[in-house]
């Protein structure tokens, strides 16, 4: 019983494995991490409404192009691989951060940033290609919903990239202090969250769009 | 109930927790890759002739993959933050299902019952 009660407050203070190494300084990470989680959940509701809108108008082509004609699945597969790989490389950075190893933490964060930038680059290429083909957001309700949903996700990834660069600079300036760790933990949650939203995008928008 | 085990308990707990977390992460990575490759393969190779069956499978795999990511990458469990993250997640999941499922369901029936479908609109008018 004493085991449980002593362990419980430590486990409740911070997010997943941060608590194991962080008992030397209390930086109020618990409230921040829970608050950030609530933010992610509210962001999930934004995406839910965008998915709902896309679901409702996904066959309203207005005589314009249908998904089968405009979606390039090998390109989507490449993008999916890039984002999933970036999520995995971020996961590689976390144990190094917990152990206080600045070099490997920054290296894996930088790899994550490069993969994320490649994802945004491929998506921008896809968008410009679609618009050049006459399949821009103003063509049909389906394409408006597509650009809004996928564009909102892309905008989130772009913000995540700015955050990654900020953390690379801040780790260089301040090292892995409690505040910096807390920020990297929030960023990792944000980054994994965006990968989860992408699961919905590649399955419901691209793959289902092509076979229906 | 000596003081020694009480003092050691949090560290033991932390190490075990950490070890479990790494293992969960590795399993998550393997499952995530598998659950991404299968739907792409199904659709790009056209392995199943029936589109409805393919759709049902990729939707089911997507739901499984979302759960895998949330558990192994976002580390959602019943203990973290005293269960509040799980509660917030479950609440969000209910709202997400209601929003997406409800909208698609209602609007689909509205379309079939009240309006000509967009594709059939010109032929109906003629």
Coordinates of C-alpha atoms in Angstrom, one line a residue:
Chain A
X1 CA 0.0 0.0 0.0
X2 CA 2.8 2.4 0.9
X3 CA 4.5 1.5 -2.3
X4 CA 1.4 2.7 -4.2
X5 CA 0.9 5.8 -2.3
X6 CA 4.5 7.0 -2.5
X7 CA 4.7 6.2 -6.2
X8 CA 1.4 7.8 -7.2
X9 CA 2.3 11.5 -6.7
X10 CA 5.5 11.1 -8.6
X11 CA 3.7 9.4 -11.4
X12 CA 1.0 12.2 -11.4
X13 CA 3.4 15.1 -11.7
X14 CA 4.7 14.8 -15.2
X15 CA 4.0 13.0 -18.5
X16 CA 5.0 9.4 -19.1
X17 CA 8.8 8.8 -18.5
X18 CA 9.9 12.3 -17.6
X19 CA 8.9 11.6 -14.0
X20 CA 11.6 8.9 -13.6
X21 CA 14.5 11.3 -13.9
X22 CA 13.1 14.6 -13.0
X23 CA 12.6 14.4 -9.2
X24 CA 15.6 16.8 -8.6
X25 CA 13.6 19.8 -9.8
X26 CA 9.9 20.6 -9.8
X27 CA 8.9 22.7 -12.7
X28 CA 5.2 22.3 -12.7
X29 CA 5.3 20.2 -15.8
X30 CA 2.2 18.2 -14.8
X31 CA -0.3 21.1 -15.2
X32 CA 1.4 22.2 -18.5
X33 CA 1.3 18.6 -19.9
X34 CA -2.3 18.1 -18.9
X35 CA -3.2 21.5 -20.3
X36 CA -1.4 20.8 -23.6
X37 CA -3.3 17.4 -23.8
X38 CA -6.6 19.3 -23.4
X39 CA -5.4 21.6 -26.2
X40 CA -4.7 18.6 -28.5
X41 CA -8.1 17.2 -27.8
X42 CA -9.7 20.5 -28.8
X43 CA -7.6 20.5 -31.9
X44 CA -8.9 17.0 -32.6
X45 CA -12.4 18.5 -32.5
X46 CA -11.4 21.0 -35.2
X47 CA -10.2 18.2 -37.4
X48 CA -13.3 16.2 -36.6
X49 CA -15.5 19.0 -38.0
X50 CA -13.3 19.3 -41.1
X51 CA -13.5 15.5 -41.6
X52 CA -17.3 15.7 -41.1
X53 CA -17.5 18.4 -43.7
X54 CA -15.3 16.4 -46.1
X55 CA -17.4 13.3 -45.5
X56 CA -20.6 15.2 -46.4
X57 CA -19.4 16.8 -49.6
X58 CA -16.9 14.1 -50.7
X59 CA -18.9 13.1 -53.7
X60 CA -20.0 16.7 -54.7
X61 CA -17.8 16.9 -57.7
X62 CA -19.8 19.5 -59.6
X63 CA -18.9 17.8 -62.8
X64 CA -15.2 18.3 -62.0
X65 CA -12.4 15.8 -61.4
X66 CA -13.0 12.8 -59.2
X67 CA -10.4 11.5 -56.6
X68 CA -9.3 8.6 -58.9
X69 CA -8.2 11.1 -61.6
X70 CA -6.3 13.5 -59.4
X71 CA -4.8 11.6 -56.4
X72 CA -1.3 10.3 -57.0
X73 CA -1.1 7.3 -54.5
X74 CA 2.7 6.8 -54.8
X75 CA 3.2 10.4 -53.8
X76 CA 0.7 10.0 -50.9
X77 CA 2.6 6.8 -49.8
X78 CA 5.9 8.8 -49.8
X79 CA 4.3 11.6 -47.7
X80 CA 2.8 9.1 -45.3
X81 CA 6.2 7.4 -45.0
X82 CA 8.0 10.7 -44.3
X83 CA 5.5 11.7 -41.6
X84 CA 5.6 8.3 -39.9
X85 CA 9.4 8.2 -40.1
X86 CA 9.5 11.7 -38.5
X87 CA 7.3 10.5 -35.7
X88 CA 9.6 7.5 -35.1
X89 CA 12.8 9.7 -35.1
X90 CA 11.1 12.0 -32.6
X91 CA 10.6 8.9 -30.4
X92 CA 14.4 8.3 -30.8
X93 CA 15.2 11.7 -29.4
X94 CA 13.2 11.3 -26.2
X95 CA 15.3 8.7 -24.3
X96 CA 18.4 10.9 -25.1
X97 CA 16.7 13.9 -23.7
X98 CA 15.7 12.1 -20.5
X99 CA 19.3 11.0 -20.1
X100 CA 20.5 14.6 -20.6
X101 CA 22.5 13.9 -23.8
X102 CA 22.3 17.2 -25.7
X103 CA 24.1 16.1 -28.9
X104 CA 21.9 13.1 -29.8
X105 CA 18.8 14.9 -28.7
X106 CA 19.5 17.8 -31.2
X107 CA 20.5 15.3 -33.9
X108 CA 17.3 13.3 -33.8
X109 CA 15.2 16.5 -33.5
X110 CA 17.0 17.9 -36.6
X111 CA 16.3 14.6 -38.5
X112 CA 12.6 14.9 -37.4
X113 CA 12.6 18.5 -38.7
X114 CA 14.1 17.6 -42.1
X115 CA 11.6 14.8 -42.6
X116 CA 8.8 17.1 -41.6
X117 CA 10.0 19.8 -44.0
X118 CA 10.2 17.2 -46.8
X119 CA 6.5 16.3 -46.0
X120 CA 5.4 19.9 -46.3
X121 CA 7.5 20.2 -49.5
X122 CA 5.8 17.2 -51.1
X123 CA 2.4 18.5 -50.0
X124 CA 3.0 21.9 -51.5
X125 CA 4.1 20.2 -54.7
X126 CA 0.9 18.2 -54.8
X127 CA -1.2 21.3 -54.1
X128 CA 0.5 23.4 -56.8
X129 CA 0.2 20.4 -59.3
X130 CA -3.6 20.1 -58.5
X131 CA -4.2 23.8 -58.9
X132 CA -2.2 23.9 -62.2
X133 CA -4.4 21.0 -63.5
X134 CA -7.5 23.1 -62.8
X135 CA -8.4 21.0 -59.6
X136 CA -8.0 24.0 -57.2
X137 CA -10.2 24.6 -54.1
X138 CA -12.7 26.7 -56.1
X139 CA -13.5 23.9 -58.6
X140 CA -16.0 21.8 -56.5
X141 CA -17.2 21.3 -52.9
X142 CA -15.2 18.1 -52.8
X143 CA -12.0 20.0 -53.6
X144 CA -12.8 22.9 -51.3
X145 CA -13.2 20.4 -48.4
X146 CA -10.0 18.5 -49.5
X147 CA -7.8 21.6 -49.5
X148 CA -9.3 22.9 -46.2
X149 CA -8.8 19.6 -44.4
X150 CA -5.3 18.7 -45.8
X151 CA -4.2 22.3 -45.8
X152 CA -5.1 22.7 -42.1
X153 CA -3.1 19.6 -41.3
X154 CA -0.2 21.0 -43.4
X155 CA -0.4 24.3 -41.6
X156 CA -0.1 22.5 -38.3
X157 CA 3.0 20.6 -39.4
X158 CA 4.5 23.9 -40.6
X159 CA 3.9 25.4 -37.1
X160 CA 5.5 22.2 -35.7
X161 CA 8.6 22.8 -37.9
X162 CA 8.9 26.3 -36.5
X163 CA 8.7 24.8 -33.0
X164 CA 11.3 22.2 -33.8
X165 CA 13.8 24.9 -35.0
X166 CA 13.0 27.0 -31.9
X167 CA 13.8 24.0 -29.7
X168 CA 17.1 23.2 -31.5
X169 CA 18.2 26.8 -30.9
X170 CA 17.0 26.9 -27.3
X171 CA 18.7 23.5 -26.4
X172 CA 21.9 25.0 -27.9
X173 CA 21.5 28.1 -25.8
X174 CA 20.3 26.8 -22.5
X175 CA 20.9 23.0 -22.5
X176 CA 18.3 20.5 -21.3
X177 CA 16.9 22.4 -18.4
X178 CA 13.5 21.6 -16.9
X179 CA 11.7 24.2 -18.9
X180 CA 13.3 23.1 -22.2
X181 CA 12.4 19.4 -21.5
X182 CA 8.8 20.4 -20.8
X183 CA 8.7 22.2 -24.1
X184 CA 10.2 19.3 -26.0
X185 CA 7.7 16.9 -24.3
X186 CA 4.8 19.2 -25.5
X187 CA 6.3 19.3 -29.0
X188 CA 6.6 15.5 -29.1
X189 CA 2.9 15.2 -28.2
X190 CA 2.0 17.8 -30.9
X191 CA 4.1 15.9 -33.5
X192 CA 2.7 12.5 -32.7
X193 CA -0.8 14.0 -32.7
X194 CA -0.3 15.3 -36.2
X195 CA 0.7 11.9 -37.3
X196 CA -2.5 10.5 -35.9
X197 CA -4.6 13.0 -37.8
X198 CA -2.7 12.0 -41.0
X199 CA -3.9 8.3 -40.4
X200 CA -7.4 9.7 -40.9
X201 CA -6.3 11.7 -43.9
X202 CA -4.6 9.0 -45.9
X203 CA -7.2 6.4 -45.2
X204 CA -10.5 8.4 -45.4
X205 CA -9.5 11.0 -48.0
X206 CA -6.9 9.4 -50.3
X207 CA -7.3 5.6 -50.2
X208 CA -11.1 5.6 -49.7
X209 CA -11.4 8.4 -52.3
X210 CA -9.6 6.3 -54.9
X211 CA -11.6 3.1 -54.4
X212 CA -15.1 4.5 -54.1
Chain B
X1 CA 6.8 -1.4 6.4
X2 CA 10.3 -0.2 7.0
X3 CA 11.3 3.2 5.5
X4 CA 13.8 1.6 3.1
X5 CA 11.4 0.0 0.6
X6 CA 9.2 3.1 0.8
X7 CA 12.2 5.3 -0.2
X8 CA 13.2 3.0 -3.0
X9 CA 9.8 2.4 -4.3
X10 CA 9.5 5.5 -6.6
X11 CA 12.8 4.7 -8.4
X12 CA 11.9 1.0 -8.9
X13 CA 8.5 2.1 -10.2
X14 CA 10.1 4.6 -12.5
X15 CA 12.6 2.2 -14.0
X16 CA 9.9 -0.5 -14.6
X17 CA 7.7 2.2 -16.1
X18 CA 10.4 3.4 -18.3
X19 CA 11.3 -0.1 -19.5
X20 CA 7.7 -0.8 -20.2
X21 CA 7.4 2.5 -22.1
X22 CA 10.4 1.7 -24.4
X23 CA 9.0 -1.7 -25.1
X24 CA 5.6 -0.3 -25.8
X25 CA 7.2 2.2 -28.1
X26 CA 9.1 -0.5 -30.2
X27 CA 5.9 -2.6 -30.5
X28 CA 4.1 0.6 -31.5
X29 CA 6.6 1.4 -34.3
X30 CA 6.4 -2.2 -35.8
X31 CA 2.5 -2.1 -35.7
X32 CA 2.4 1.4 -37.1
X33 CA 4.5 0.5 -40.1
X34 CA 2.5 -2.7 -40.7
X35 CA -0.9 -0.9 -40.3
X36 CA 0.3 1.8 -42.8
X37 CA 1.6 -0.6 -45.4
X38 CA -1.4 -3.0 -45.5
X39 CA -4.1 -0.4 -46.5
X40 CA -1.8 1.1 -49.2
X41 CA -1.0 -2.3 -50.5
X42 CA -4.7 -3.3 -50.6
X43 CA -5.7 -0.2 -52.5
X44 CA -2.7 0.1 -54.8
X45 CA -2.5 -3.5 -55.8
X46 CA -6.3 -4.0 -56.0
X47 CA -5.9 -7.3 -54.2
X48 CA -9.6 -7.4 -53.3
X49 CA -12.0 -7.1 -56.2
X50 CA -14.8 -5.8 -53.9
X51 CA -14.4 -2.1 -53.1
X52 CA -16.8 -2.2 -50.2
X53 CA -14.8 -5.0 -48.5
X54 CA -11.5 -3.1 -49.1
X55 CA -13.1 0.1 -47.6
X56 CA -14.3 -1.8 -44.5
X57 CA -10.8 -3.3 -44.0
X58 CA -8.9 0.0 -44.4
X59 CA -11.4 1.8 -42.0
X60 CA -11.0 -0.9 -39.4
X61 CA -7.2 -0.8 -39.8
X62 CA -7.2 3.0 -39.5
X63 CA -9.1 2.8 -36.1
X64 CA -6.6 0.2 -34.9
X65 CA -3.7 2.3 -35.9
X66 CA -5.1 5.4 -34.2
X67 CA -5.4 3.4 -30.9
X68 CA -1.8 2.0 -31.4
X69 CA -0.4 5.5 -31.9
X70 CA -2.3 7.0 -28.9
X71 CA -1.2 4.2 -26.6
X72 CA 2.5 3.7 -27.7
X73 CA 3.4 7.2 -29.0
X74 CA 1.2 9.5 -26.9
X75 CA 1.6 7.1 -23.9
X76 CA -2.1 7.2 -23.0
X77 CA -2.8 4.9 -20.0
X78 CA -5.1 4.8 -17.0
X79 CA -2.5 6.2 -14.6
X80 CA -1.0 9.3 -16.3
X81 CA -2.2 12.6 -14.8
X82 CA -4.4 10.6 -12.4
X83 CA -6.6 9.4 -15.3
X84 CA -7.5 12.9 -16.6
X85 CA -5.8 12.4 -19.9
X86 CA -7.8 9.2 -20.5
X87 CA -11.0 10.9 -19.5
X88 CA -10.4 13.8 -21.8
X89 CA -9.5 11.4 -24.6
X90 CA -12.6 9.3 -24.2
X91 CA -14.8 12.4 -24.1
X92 CA -13.1 13.7 -27.3
X93 CA -13.5 10.3 -29.0
X94 CA -17.3 10.4 -28.3
X95 CA -17.6 13.9 -29.7
X96 CA -15.5 13.0 -32.8
X97 CA -17.6 9.9 -33.5
X98 CA -20.8 11.9 -33.0
X99 CA -19.6 14.8 -35.2
X100 CA -18.3 12.7 -38.1
X101 CA -20.7 9.8 -38.0
X102 CA -23.7 12.0 -37.3
X103 CA -23.0 14.5 -40.1
X104 CA -22.3 11.8 -42.7
X105 CA -25.3 9.7 -41.7
X106 CA -27.8 12.6 -41.6
X107 CA -26.6 14.3 -44.7
X108 CA -26.5 11.0 -46.7
X109 CA -30.2 10.4 -45.9
X110 CA -31.0 14.1 -46.6
X111 CA -29.4 13.7 -50.0
X112 CA -31.1 10.5 -51.0
X113 CA -34.5 11.5 -49.6
X114 CA -34.8 15.2 -50.5
X115 CA -32.5 16.2 -53.4
X116 CA -31.4 14.7 -56.7
X117 CA -27.8 13.5 -56.3
X118 CA -25.3 15.9 -57.8
X119 CA -24.3 13.4 -60.5
X120 CA -27.9 12.6 -61.5
X121 CA -28.9 16.3 -61.4
X122 CA -28.6 17.0 -65.2
X123 CA -30.5 13.9 -66.2
X124 CA -33.3 14.7 -63.8
X125 CA -33.6 18.2 -65.1
X126 CA -33.7 17.2 -68.7

